[in-house]
mmCIF file of C-alpha atoms in Angstrom:
data_model
loop_
_atom_site.group_PDB
_atom_site.id
_atom_site.type_symbol
_atom_site.label_atom_id
_atom_site.label_comp_id
_atom_site.label_asym_id
_atom_site.label_seq_id
_atom_site.Cartn_x
_atom_site.Cartn_y
_atom_site.Cartn_z
ATOM 1 C CA MET A 1 -33.951 22.002 -0.485
ATOM 2 C CA GLU A 2 -34.268 25.054 1.954
ATOM 3 C CA THR A 3 -34.614 22.265 4.753
ATOM 4 C CA LYS A 4 -31.480 20.649 3.502
ATOM 5 C CA LEU A 5 -29.272 24.179 3.774
ATOM 6 C CA LEU A 6 -30.419 24.838 7.270
ATOM 7 C CA ALA A 7 -29.262 21.423 8.110
ATOM 8 C CA ILE A 8 -25.584 21.991 6.548
ATOM 9 C CA ASP A 9 -25.493 25.556 7.957
ATOM 10 C CA GLU A 10 -26.603 23.886 12.149
ATOM 11 C CA GLN A 11 -23.492 21.328 11.260
ATOM 12 C CA PRO A 12 -20.450 23.008 12.245
ATOM 13 C CA ARG A 13 -22.228 24.826 15.184
ATOM 14 C CA ILE A 14 -22.486 21.516 16.890
ATOM 15 C CA ALA A 15 -19.549 20.049 15.577
ATOM 16 C CA LEU A 16 -16.684 22.751 15.837
ATOM 17 C CA PRO A 17 -14.622 22.086 18.763
ATOM 18 C CA TRP A 18 -12.178 24.257 20.482
ATOM 19 C CA GLY A 19 -9.044 22.277 18.754
ATOM 20 C CA SER A 20 -10.104 24.430 15.283
ATOM 21 C CA PHE A 21 -10.008 27.366 16.586
ATOM 22 C CA GLY A 22 -6.563 26.175 18.154
ATOM 23 C CA LEU A 23 -5.375 24.535 15.074
ATOM 24 C CA CYS A 24 -6.012 28.001 13.029
ATOM 25 C CA MET A 25 -4.151 29.811 15.851
ATOM 26 C CA VAL A 26 -1.277 27.798 15.328
ATOM 27 C CA ALA A 27 -1.314 27.891 11.648
ATOM 28 C CA TYR A 28 -1.183 31.653 12.009
ATOM 29 C CA LEU A 29 1.360 31.314 14.860
ATOM 30 C CA PHE A 30 3.922 30.250 12.052
ATOM 31 C CA GLY A 31 3.058 32.517 9.778
ATOM 32 C CA GLY A 32 4.425 35.326 12.478
ATOM 33 C CA THR A 33 7.511 33.220 12.524
ATOM 34 C CA ALA A 34 7.788 32.752 9.118
ATOM 35 C CA SER A 35 7.176 36.239 8.110
ATOM 36 C CA THR A 36 10.013 37.955 10.380
ATOM 37 C CA LEU A 37 12.265 34.641 10.787
ATOM 38 C CA MET A 38 14.923 35.834 8.001
ATOM 39 C CA ALA A 39 14.493 39.310 9.437
ATOM 40 C CA THR A 40 15.889 38.900 12.425
ATOM 41 C CA TYR A 41 18.927 37.023 11.079
ATOM 42 C CA LEU A 42 19.137 38.401 7.505
ATOM 43 C CA PRO A 43 22.557 40.665 9.474
ATOM 44 C CA VAL A 44 24.452 36.873 9.651
ATOM 45 C CA ALA A 45 22.904 35.173 7.326
ATOM 46 C CA LEU A 46 23.763 37.395 4.273
ATOM 47 C CA PRO A 47 27.387 37.791 5.391
ATOM 48 C CA GLN A 48 27.660 34.303 4.701
ATOM 49 C CA LEU A 49 25.960 33.565 1.338
ATOM 50 C CA LEU A 50 27.275 36.704 -0.254
ATOM 51 C CA GLY A 51 30.829 36.009 1.492
ATOM 52 C CA GLU A 52 32.905 37.781 4.113
ATOM 53 C CA THR A 53 33.869 40.671 1.493
ATOM 54 C CA ALA A 54 30.599 41.723 0.467
ATOM 55 C CA SER A 55 29.929 45.815 1.088
ATOM 56 C CA ALA A 56 27.450 47.037 3.302
ATOM 57 C CA ASP A 57 25.548 48.480 0.363
ATOM 58 C CA GLU A 58 25.662 44.839 -1.345
ATOM 59 C CA ILE A 59 24.254 43.352 1.901
ATOM 60 C CA ALA A 60 21.445 46.102 2.211
ATOM 61 C CA ASN A 61 20.338 45.757 -1.419
ATOM 62 C CA THR A 62 20.370 42.062 -1.142
ATOM 63 C CA GLY A 63 18.458 42.644 1.932
ATOM 64 C CA ALA A 64 15.748 44.724 0.494
ATOM 65 C CA TRP A 65 15.034 41.701 -2.662
ATOM 66 C CA VAL A 66 14.688 39.337 0.226
ATOM 67 C CA SER A 67 12.162 41.327 1.676
ATOM 68 C CA ALA A 68 10.589 42.201 -1.007
ATOM 69 C CA ALA A 69 10.532 38.212 -2.279
ATOM 70 C CA PHE A 70 9.003 37.139 0.709
ATOM 71 C CA LEU A 71 5.789 40.327 0.119
ATOM 72 C CA TYR A 72 6.039 39.745 -3.404
ATOM 73 C CA GLY A 73 5.214 35.712 -2.472
ATOM 74 C CA TRP A 74 2.211 36.557 0.263
ATOM 75 C CA MET A 75 0.380 38.939 -2.301
ATOM 76 C CA ILE A 76 0.519 36.046 -5.126
ATOM 77 C CA GLY A 77 -0.321 33.312 -2.397
ATOM 78 C CA GLY A 78 -3.377 36.039 -1.041
ATOM 79 C CA PHE A 79 -4.887 35.836 -4.385
ATOM 80 C CA LEU A 80 -4.383 32.571 -5.662
ATOM 81 C CA PHE A 81 -5.578 30.925 -2.165
ATOM 82 C CA GLY A 82 -8.596 33.064 -1.683
ATOM 83 C CA PRO A 83 -9.907 31.943 -5.668
ATOM 84 C CA LEU A 84 -8.970 28.066 -4.680
ATOM 85 C CA ALA A 85 -10.829 28.311 -0.788
ATOM 86 C CA ASP A 86 -13.980 29.582 -2.539
ATOM 87 C CA GLN A 87 -13.636 26.674 -5.307
ATOM 88 C CA ILE A 88 -12.245 23.497 -3.038
ATOM 89 C CA GLY A 89 -13.158 24.830 0.437
ATOM 90 C CA ARG A 90 -11.635 26.504 3.465
ATOM 91 C CA VAL A 91 -10.605 23.731 4.911
ATOM 92 C CA ARG A 92 -8.837 22.028 2.374
ATOM 93 C CA ALA A 93 -7.088 25.516 0.833
ATOM 94 C CA LEU A 94 -5.794 26.171 4.462
ATOM 95 C CA VAL A 95 -3.956 22.601 4.510
ATOM 96 C CA LEU A 96 -2.301 23.466 1.336
ATOM 97 C CA ALA A 97 -0.983 27.137 2.236
ATOM 98 C CA THR A 98 0.232 25.726 5.949
ATOM 99 C CA GLY A 99 2.041 23.026 4.035
ATOM 100 C CA LEU A 100 3.742 25.572 1.668
ATOM 101 C CA CYS A 101 4.793 27.685 4.386
ATOM 102 C CA GLY A 102 6.375 24.907 6.270
ATOM 103 C CA GLY A 103 7.550 23.075 3.862
ATOM 104 C CA ALA A 104 9.687 26.465 2.405
ATOM 105 C CA MET A 105 10.981 27.048 5.832
ATOM 106 C CA LEU A 106 12.656 23.793 6.030
ATOM 107 C CA ALA A 107 14.194 24.249 2.756
ATOM 108 C CA THR A 108 15.371 27.295 3.539
ATOM 109 C CA ALA A 109 17.845 25.705 6.095
ATOM 110 C CA PHE A 110 19.789 24.106 3.316
ATOM 111 C CA VAL A 111 19.727 27.084 0.698
ATOM 112 C CA PRO A 112 23.207 27.052 -1.161
ATOM 113 C CA ASP A 113 23.164 30.905 -2.033
ATOM 114 C CA VAL A 114 20.858 33.938 -2.441
ATOM 115 C CA TYR A 115 18.984 33.452 -5.226
ATOM 116 C CA VAL A 116 17.830 29.948 -3.904
ATOM 117 C CA LEU A 117 17.070 32.051 -0.524
ATOM 118 C CA ILE A 118 15.316 34.618 -2.765
ATOM 119 C CA GLY A 119 12.920 32.145 -4.164
ATOM 120 C CA LEU A 120 12.378 30.175 -1.063
ATOM 121 C CA ARG A 121 11.319 33.493 0.712
ATOM 122 C CA ALA A 122 8.553 33.884 -2.342
ATOM 123 C CA LEU A 123 7.214 30.177 -1.286
ATOM 124 C CA THR A 124 7.178 31.386 2.045
ATOM 125 C CA GLY A 125 5.756 33.872 1.730
ATOM 126 C CA ALA A 126 2.951 32.528 -0.650
ATOM 127 C CA GLY A 127 2.192 30.272 2.035
ATOM 128 C CA VAL A 128 1.714 32.868 4.682
ATOM 129 C CA GLY A 129 -0.801 34.903 2.845
ATOM 130 C CA GLY A 130 -2.821 31.890 2.169
ATOM 131 C CA ILE A 131 -2.951 30.761 6.147
ATOM 132 C CA LEU A 132 -3.771 34.670 6.964
ATOM 133 C CA LEU A 133 -6.824 34.923 4.683
ATOM 134 C CA VAL A 134 -8.165 31.258 4.739
ATOM 135 C CA SER A 135 -8.004 31.225 8.694
ATOM 136 C CA THR A 136 -9.431 34.608 9.164
ATOM 137 C CA VAL A 137 -12.627 33.660 6.551
ATOM 138 C CA TYR A 138 -12.845 30.377 8.045
ATOM 139 C CA LEU A 139 -13.398 31.507 11.402
ATOM 140 C CA SER A 140 -15.584 34.668 10.326
ATOM 141 C CA GLU A 141 -17.988 31.967 9.281
ATOM 142 C CA VAL A 142 -17.948 29.492 11.698
ATOM 143 C CA TRP A 143 -17.835 31.618 15.006
ATOM 144 C CA SER A 144 -21.357 32.481 15.781
ATOM 145 C CA GLY A 145 -22.748 35.597 17.903
ATOM 146 C CA PRO A 146 -21.119 38.908 18.882
ATOM 147 C CA SER A 147 -18.204 37.065 20.200
ATOM 148 C CA ARG A 148 -16.996 36.833 16.880
ATOM 149 C CA PRO A 149 -14.731 40.382 16.799
ATOM 150 C CA VAL A 150 -12.964 39.039 20.031
ATOM 151 C CA VAL A 151 -12.524 35.743 18.646
ATOM 152 C CA LEU A 152 -11.105 37.313 15.237
ATOM 153 C CA GLY A 153 -8.691 39.542 17.606
ATOM 154 C CA VAL A 154 -7.797 36.749 19.590
ATOM 155 C CA LEU A 155 -6.516 34.885 16.002
ATOM 156 C CA ALA A 156 -4.653 37.897 15.096
ATOM 157 C CA THR A 157 -2.795 37.886 18.108
ATOM 158 C CA ALA A 158 -1.375 34.369 16.822
ATOM 159 C CA PHE A 159 0.827 36.017 14.507
ATOM 160 C CA PRO A 160 2.977 38.064 17.137
ATOM 161 C CA VAL A 161 3.206 35.431 19.032
ATOM 162 C CA GLY A 162 4.673 33.925 16.345
ATOM 163 C CA ILE A 163 6.895 37.001 16.237
ATOM 164 C CA VAL A 164 7.833 36.233 19.892
ATOM 165 C CA ALA A 165 8.930 32.858 18.675
ATOM 166 C CA THR A 166 11.389 34.513 16.703
ATOM 167 C CA GLY A 167 12.254 36.493 19.231
ATOM 168 C CA GLY A 168 12.934 33.206 21.354
ATOM 169 C CA LEU A 169 15.042 31.258 18.505
ATOM 170 C CA ALA A 170 16.965 34.216 17.542
ATOM 171 C CA SER A 171 18.296 34.611 21.053
ATOM 172 C CA GLY A 172 18.839 30.929 21.536
ATOM 173 C CA PHE A 173 20.379 29.830 18.289
ATOM 174 C CA SER A 174 23.006 31.756 16.587
ATOM 175 C CA ASN A 175 23.007 28.853 13.479
ATOM 176 C CA TRP A 176 19.978 30.864 11.334
ATOM 177 C CA ARG A 177 20.412 27.569 9.438
ATOM 178 C CA LEU A 178 19.319 25.041 12.418
ATOM 179 C CA ALA A 179 16.477 27.849 13.441
ATOM 180 C CA PHE A 180 14.769 27.684 10.065
ATOM 181 C CA ASN A 181 14.134 23.487 10.944
ATOM 182 C CA VAL A 182 11.078 25.083 12.765
ATOM 183 C CA GLY A 183 9.318 24.660 9.249
ATOM 184 C CA LEU A 184 8.628 21.116 10.183
ATOM 185 C CA ILE A 185 5.853 21.815 12.533
ATOM 186 C CA PRO A 186 3.601 23.755 10.223
ATOM 187 C CA ILE A 187 3.885 20.568 8.288
ATOM 188 C CA ALA A 188 2.621 18.438 10.970
ATOM 189 C CA VAL A 189 -0.262 21.030 11.326
ATOM 190 C CA ALA A 190 -1.473 21.171 7.909
ATOM 191 C CA ILE A 191 -2.096 17.323 8.335
ATOM 192 C CA LEU A 192 -3.963 18.076 11.594
ATOM 193 C CA ILE A 193 -6.282 20.625 9.627
ATOM 194 C CA GLY A 194 -6.753 18.329 7.231
ATOM 195 C CA LEU A 195 -7.565 15.485 9.499
ATOM 196 C CA LEU A 196 -9.825 17.490 12.257
ATOM 197 C CA LEU A 197 -11.355 20.491 10.924
ATOM 198 C CA PRO A 198 -14.890 20.253 9.736
ATOM 199 C CA GLU A 199 -15.831 22.561 6.836
ATOM 200 C CA SER A 200 -17.393 25.984 6.685
ATOM 201 C CA ALA A 201 -21.110 26.041 6.333
ATOM 202 C CA SER A 202 -21.281 29.243 4.921
ATOM 203 C CA TRP A 203 -18.894 28.377 2.171
ATOM 204 C CA GLN A 204 -21.342 24.990 1.463
ATOM 205 C CA LEU A 205 -24.241 27.847 1.296
ATOM 206 C CA GLY A 206 -22.345 30.187 -0.712
ATOM 207 C CA LYS A 207 -21.169 27.095 -3.151
ATOM 208 C CA ASN A 208 -24.911 25.604 -3.428
ATOM 209 C CA SER A 209 -26.578 29.179 -4.272
ATOM 210 C CA ARG A 210 -24.144 30.367 -6.826
ATOM 211 C CA GLN A 211 -25.492 27.385 -8.830
ATOM 212 C CA GLY A 212 -22.022 27.691 -11.416
ATOM 213 C CA GLN A 213 -22.409 31.430 -11.543
ATOM 214 C CA LYS A 214 -18.835 32.941 -10.846
ATOM 215 C CA PRO A 215 -19.805 36.114 -8.286
ATOM 216 C CA ASN A 216 -17.933 39.105 -9.702
ATOM 217 C CA LEU A 217 -15.381 41.113 -7.759
ATOM 218 C CA PHE A 218 -15.812 44.682 -9.253
ATOM 219 C CA SER A 219 -20.130 44.310 -9.528
ATOM 220 C CA PRO A 220 -21.658 47.491 -8.418
ATOM 221 C CA GLU A 221 -21.916 46.191 -4.999
ATOM 222 C CA ASN A 222 -18.628 45.132 -4.372
ATOM 223 C CA LYS A 223 -16.515 47.545 -6.376
ATOM 224 C CA PRO A 224 -16.560 50.593 -3.404
ATOM 225 C CA ASN A 225 -15.804 47.749 -0.449
ATOM 226 C CA VAL A 226 -13.078 46.303 -2.264
ATOM 227 C CA ILE A 227 -11.094 49.789 -3.215
ATOM 228 C CA SER A 228 -11.729 51.253 0.145
ATOM 229 C CA GLY A 229 -10.352 47.872 1.661
ATOM 230 C CA SER A 230 -7.336 47.969 -0.483
ATOM 231 C CA LEU A 231 -6.516 51.127 0.288
ATOM 232 C CA ILE A 232 -6.754 50.581 3.892
ATOM 233 C CA PHE A 233 -5.092 47.745 4.529
ATOM 234 C CA GLY A 234 -2.472 48.289 1.448
ATOM 235 C CA ALA A 235 -1.703 51.414 3.481
ATOM 236 C CA VAL A 236 -1.187 49.950 6.824
ATOM 237 C CA LEU A 237 0.915 47.230 4.914
ATOM 238 C CA ILE A 238 3.634 49.795 3.892
ATOM 239 C CA GLY A 239 4.253 51.029 7.216
ATOM 240 C CA LEU A 240 4.037 47.999 8.688
ATOM 241 C CA TRP A 241 6.536 45.728 6.694
ATOM 242 C CA GLY A 242 8.310 48.673 6.252
ATOM 243 C CA ILE A 243 9.376 48.788 9.818
ATOM 244 C CA PHE A 244 9.551 45.773 10.351
ATOM 245 C CA SER A 245 11.435 44.171 7.504
ATOM 246 C CA TRP A 246 14.491 47.086 8.674
ATOM 247 C CA LEU A 247 13.740 47.382 12.434
ATOM 248 C CA PRO A 248 16.375 44.667 13.472
ATOM 249 C CA THR A 249 19.090 46.508 11.169
ATOM 250 C CA TRP A 250 18.181 50.256 12.449
ATOM 251 C CA VAL A 251 18.318 48.750 15.307
ATOM 252 C CA GLN A 252 22.105 47.053 14.671
ATOM 253 C CA SER A 253 22.737 50.713 12.883
ATOM 254 C CA LEU A 254 22.686 52.347 16.505
ATOM 255 C CA LEU A 255 25.009 50.212 18.609
ATOM 256 C CA PRO A 256 28.959 50.679 18.544
ATOM 257 C CA ALA A 257 31.063 48.946 15.513
ATOM 258 C CA GLY A 258 31.757 45.627 16.341
ATOM 259 C CA GLN A 259 29.039 44.881 18.454
ATOM 260 C CA SER A 260 26.807 41.818 17.317
ATOM 261 C CA GLY A 261 23.346 43.118 18.523
ATOM 262 C CA GLN A 262 22.201 39.540 18.401
ATOM 263 C CA THR A 263 20.274 40.032 22.145
ATOM 264 C CA GLU A 264 19.590 43.488 21.076
ATOM 265 C CA ARG A 265 17.772 42.444 18.116
ATOM 266 C CA GLY A 266 16.313 38.867 19.626
ATOM 267 C CA ILE A 267 14.390 41.227 22.517
ATOM 268 C CA MET A 268 13.235 43.704 19.488
ATOM 269 C CA MET A 269 11.259 40.950 18.005
ATOM 270 C CA MET A 270 10.214 39.767 21.282
ATOM 271 C CA LEU A 271 8.246 43.289 22.090
ATOM 272 C CA LEU A 272 7.295 43.890 18.646
ATOM 273 C CA GLY A 273 5.391 40.228 19.200
ATOM 274 C CA MET A 274 3.873 40.735 22.728
ATOM 275 C CA GLY A 275 2.517 44.054 21.770
ATOM 276 C CA GLY A 276 1.349 42.513 19.033
ATOM 277 C CA ILE A 277 -0.638 40.204 21.174
ATOM 278 C CA VAL A 278 -2.145 42.334 23.885
ATOM 279 C CA GLY A 279 -3.259 45.023 20.963
ATOM 280 C CA GLY A 280 -4.627 41.893 19.482
ATOM 281 C CA ILE A 281 -6.608 40.693 22.596
ATOM 282 C CA ALA A 282 -7.704 44.651 22.766
ATOM 283 C CA SER A 283 -9.035 45.037 19.197
ATOM 284 C CA GLY A 284 -11.979 42.670 19.921
ATOM 285 C CA PHE A 285 -13.580 44.147 22.681
ATOM 286 C CA LEU A 286 -12.708 47.799 21.170
ATOM 287 C CA VAL A 287 -14.216 46.850 18.027
ATOM 288 C CA ARG A 288 -17.379 45.774 20.238
ATOM 289 C CA ARG A 289 -17.210 48.683 22.295
ATOM 290 C CA ILE A 290 -17.086 51.293 19.844
ATOM 291 C CA GLY A 291 -16.897 49.689 16.457
ATOM 292 C CA PRO A 292 -14.199 48.663 14.152
ATOM 293 C CA ARG A 293 -14.007 52.465 12.484
ATOM 294 C CA TYR A 294 -13.420 54.327 15.619
ATOM 295 C CA THR A 295 -11.139 51.844 17.000
ATOM 296 C CA LEU A 296 -9.059 51.938 13.336
ATOM 297 C CA LEU A 297 -9.291 55.751 13.545
ATOM 298 C CA PHE A 298 -7.843 55.520 17.258
ATOM 299 C CA THR A 299 -5.204 52.990 16.141
ATOM 300 C CA PHE A 300 -3.719 55.086 13.122
ATOM 301 C CA VAL A 301 -3.530 57.833 15.105
ATOM 302 C CA GLY A 302 -1.519 56.073 17.781
ATOM 303 C CA CYS A 303 0.737 54.549 14.945
ATOM 304 C CA ILE A 304 1.601 57.984 13.901
ATOM 305 C CA LEU A 305 2.867 59.110 17.031
ATOM 306 C CA ALA A 306 4.525 56.262 18.219
ATOM 307 C CA CYS A 307 6.869 56.253 15.070
ATOM 308 C CA ALA A 308 7.648 59.634 15.141
ATOM 309 C CA ILE A 309 8.405 59.757 18.583
ATOM 310 C CA LEU A 310 10.520 56.069 17.967
ATOM 311 C CA PHE A 311 12.493 57.146 14.798
ATOM 312 C CA LEU A 312 12.588 60.836 15.402
ATOM 313 C CA SER A 313 14.136 60.733 18.784
ATOM 314 C CA ASN A 314 16.930 58.070 18.590
ATOM 315 C CA ARG A 315 19.849 58.620 17.392
ATOM 316 C CA THR A 316 22.371 56.053 19.356
ATOM 317 C CA PHE A 317 20.717 52.602 21.423
ATOM 318 C CA SER A 318 19.502 53.351 24.784
ATOM 319 C CA PRO A 319 16.528 51.559 26.831
ATOM 320 C CA ILE A 320 14.038 53.445 26.493
ATOM 321 C CA ILE A 321 13.827 52.099 22.500
ATOM 322 C CA TYR A 322 12.198 48.939 24.475
ATOM 323 C CA SER A 323 9.549 50.508 25.884
ATOM 324 C CA GLU A 324 8.985 52.419 22.842
ATOM 325 C CA VAL A 325 9.050 49.357 20.223
ATOM 326 C CA GLY A 326 6.862 48.089 22.656
ATOM 327 C CA LEU A 327 4.019 50.850 22.280
ATOM 328 C CA LEU A 328 4.333 50.757 18.345
ATOM 329 C CA SER A 329 3.507 47.158 18.544
ATOM 330 C CA LEU A 330 0.340 47.655 20.439
ATOM 331 C CA PHE A 331 -0.889 49.709 18.131
ATOM 332 C CA LEU A 332 -0.046 47.348 15.090
ATOM 333 C CA GLY A 333 -1.613 44.953 17.145
ATOM 334 C CA ILE A 334 -5.023 46.324 17.377
ATOM 335 C CA SER A 335 -4.596 47.214 13.928
ATOM 336 C CA GLN A 336 -4.440 43.829 12.618
ATOM 337 C CA GLY A 337 -6.740 42.457 14.638
ATOM 338 C CA SER A 338 -9.417 45.139 13.489
ATOM 339 C CA LEU A 339 -9.172 44.580 10.144
ATOM 340 C CA SER A 340 -9.216 41.295 10.424
ATOM 341 C CA SER A 341 -13.071 42.019 11.497
ATOM 342 C CA TYR A 342 -13.548 44.686 9.220
ATOM 343 C CA VAL A 343 -12.749 43.546 5.811
ATOM 344 C CA PRO A 344 -14.460 39.794 5.486
ATOM 345 C CA THR A 345 -17.776 41.532 6.828
ATOM 346 C CA LEU A 346 -17.985 43.983 3.643
ATOM 347 C CA PHE A 347 -18.526 40.892 1.512
ATOM 348 C CA ASP A 348 -20.784 38.235 0.842
ATOM 349 C CA ALA A 349 -19.816 34.469 1.767
ATOM 350 C CA SER A 350 -19.645 33.230 -1.629
ATOM 351 C CA ILE A 351 -16.937 35.830 -2.449
ATOM 352 C CA ARG A 352 -15.344 36.501 0.996
ATOM 353 C CA ALA A 353 -12.371 34.558 0.647
ATOM 354 C CA THR A 354 -11.681 36.189 -2.791
ATOM 355 C CA ALA A 355 -12.583 39.983 -2.051
ATOM 356 C CA THR A 356 -11.017 39.181 1.807
ATOM 357 C CA GLY A 357 -7.957 38.182 -0.456
ATOM 358 C CA PHE A 358 -7.957 40.766 -2.924
ATOM 359 C CA CYS A 359 -7.826 44.040 -0.492
ATOM 360 C CA PHE A 360 -5.452 41.978 1.842
ATOM 361 C CA ASN A 361 -3.436 41.694 -0.992
ATOM 362 C CA ILE A 362 -3.516 44.176 -3.552
ATOM 363 C CA GLY A 363 -1.277 46.479 -0.990
ATOM 364 C CA ARG A 364 1.745 43.796 -1.003
ATOM 365 C CA LEU A 365 2.308 44.830 -4.585
ATOM 366 C CA PHE A 366 2.820 48.510 -3.375
ATOM 367 C CA THR A 367 4.486 46.776 -0.448
ATOM 368 C CA ALA A 368 7.115 45.163 -1.847
ATOM 369 C CA THR A 369 8.394 47.458 -4.523
ATOM 370 C CA ALA A 370 8.420 50.356 -1.672
ATOM 371 C CA VAL A 371 10.071 48.278 0.870
ATOM 372 C CA LEU A 372 13.183 47.833 -2.354
ATOM 373 C CA PHE A 373 13.653 51.570 -1.907
ATOM 374 C CA VAL A 374 14.587 51.504 1.988
ATOM 375 C CA GLY A 375 18.175 51.099 0.733
ATOM 376 C CA ALA A 376 17.951 54.202 -1.533
ATOM 377 C CA LEU A 377 15.919 56.202 0.959
ATOM 378 C CA THR A 378 18.668 55.235 3.662
ATOM 379 C CA THR A 379 21.335 56.787 1.255
ATOM 380 C CA ILE A 380 19.533 60.222 0.650
ATOM 381 C CA LEU A 381 17.984 60.664 3.714
ATOM 382 C CA GLY A 382 20.968 60.112 5.708
ATOM 383 C CA GLY A 383 19.799 56.970 8.163
ATOM 384 C CA ILE A 384 17.556 54.119 8.102
ATOM 385 C CA GLY A 385 15.326 56.036 10.989
ATOM 386 C CA ASN A 386 14.966 59.032 8.323
ATOM 387 C CA ALA A 387 14.116 56.414 6.248
ATOM 388 C CA LEU A 388 11.678 54.682 8.254
ATOM 389 C CA VAL A 389 9.341 57.773 9.048
ATOM 390 C CA ILE A 390 8.905 58.521 5.304
ATOM 391 C CA PHE A 391 7.169 54.399 5.306
ATOM 392 C CA SER A 392 5.199 55.294 8.390
ATOM 393 C CA ALA A 393 3.648 58.247 6.642
ATOM 394 C CA ALA A 394 1.870 55.344 4.899
ATOM 395 C CA PHE A 395 -0.743 55.418 8.353
ATOM 396 C CA LEU A 396 -1.868 58.933 7.271
ATOM 397 C CA ILE A 397 -3.164 57.359 3.868
ATOM 398 C CA ALA A 398 -4.886 54.787 5.835
ATOM 399 C CA LEU A 399 -6.587 57.302 8.263
ATOM 400 C CA SER A 400 -7.495 59.508 5.872
ATOM 401 C CA ALA A 401 -9.335 56.324 4.089
ATOM 402 C CA ILE A 402 -11.187 54.656 7.034
ATOM 403 C CA TYR A 403 -12.458 58.543 8.362
ATOM 404 C CA LEU A 404 -13.968 58.703 4.757
ATOM 405 C CA LYS A 405 -15.632 55.094 5.211
ATOM 406 C CA SER A 406 -18.834 54.750 6.783
ATOM 407 C CA GLU A 407 -19.528 51.437 9.159
ATOM 408 C CA PRO A 408 -19.530 48.313 7.165
ATOM 409 C CA GLU A 409 -23.294 46.887 5.874
ATOM 410 C CA ARG A 410 -23.441 43.763 7.406
ATOM 411 C CA ARG A 411 -23.691 40.685 4.711
ATOM 412 C CA THR A 412 -24.943 37.495 4.737
ATOM 413 C CA GLY A 413 -23.752 34.417 4.866
ATOM 414 C CA ALA A 414 -22.192 34.349 8.395
ATOM 415 C CA ASN A 415 -23.387 32.785 11.636
ATOM 416 C CA GLU A 416 -24.825 34.896 13.483
#
């Protein structure tokens, strides 16, 4: 039996082509596009769906529900696709997640009202949650040696590349319905993943070693890492999605009345994406150099300072905002790449997708709920910038949690 399992373990090392990494990158990329495309078009899409007579408060409240629905869907998708990937395999789960994301995006182009829009954003979020989780776990298992953190950091850059694509779509297409036809591409990618990707040997080994026993997510061995991973990632999400969901609206609020802001919002999303790309690439090298814990400590301090500068020093729009957004997105990109390397290593292969999905997505329950309160905070605090400052304080929680957490112990089941 041991000889047979070793032979299985060696197979993907030989068969794994760069095309496998490329398909995961493309799927991850469209996770970024699916996540931010509607946020960019909200200022024009909601008045069309609600009616031109809709008040600013009604648009803001509806926008909060649209953003929250996506995050709730993302959370549910992460919870569902983690156990699914542990049961049916990484590749088949990734096919389902990518197809769901693309199909829901394509259907968004034809929504008749805000209620259908909210439902489709939830389904899109579920697909994105599955893509980001399963592709991260898959590559952490099939990629060998010390280059793994770099590969996962580069994978994380695909998400901001998708955000850059969002900015390009927003700048090039004033018709938001036409832009959502881009969902055809992830549908095609899902088909290619199913046809071309080899299954993870670590998943096969874990499946054989379980022998019908269901791993316990909250066993004494797993519980501390589940709690710390959930707290750190959840806090980061609250800050990140409070900013990503409402930054275009914040930019619009700084512009003179009557100015469309299409160009400014498009450039802003591209800057978020480009900074994230550089940060994601840098994260892999930083993790190799100083380890995930010190990388994350550095990153969270940078996020706190960049948010304070951006949201406290600007009351009207000026070009300096572009450079400040770029700095913030750099730190956000480092955080996402570092967490992609950090969290999966906390768990054994037999439970890795389930546990990583739990850590990645339990925070989205609180994040989606918190995003609903941006509108109320805006009224209470006298501006959306002040509300976003409150959300960025979540990075203080992440900083404290990672400060109290030691370097992770490497688990078995991943190729070295």
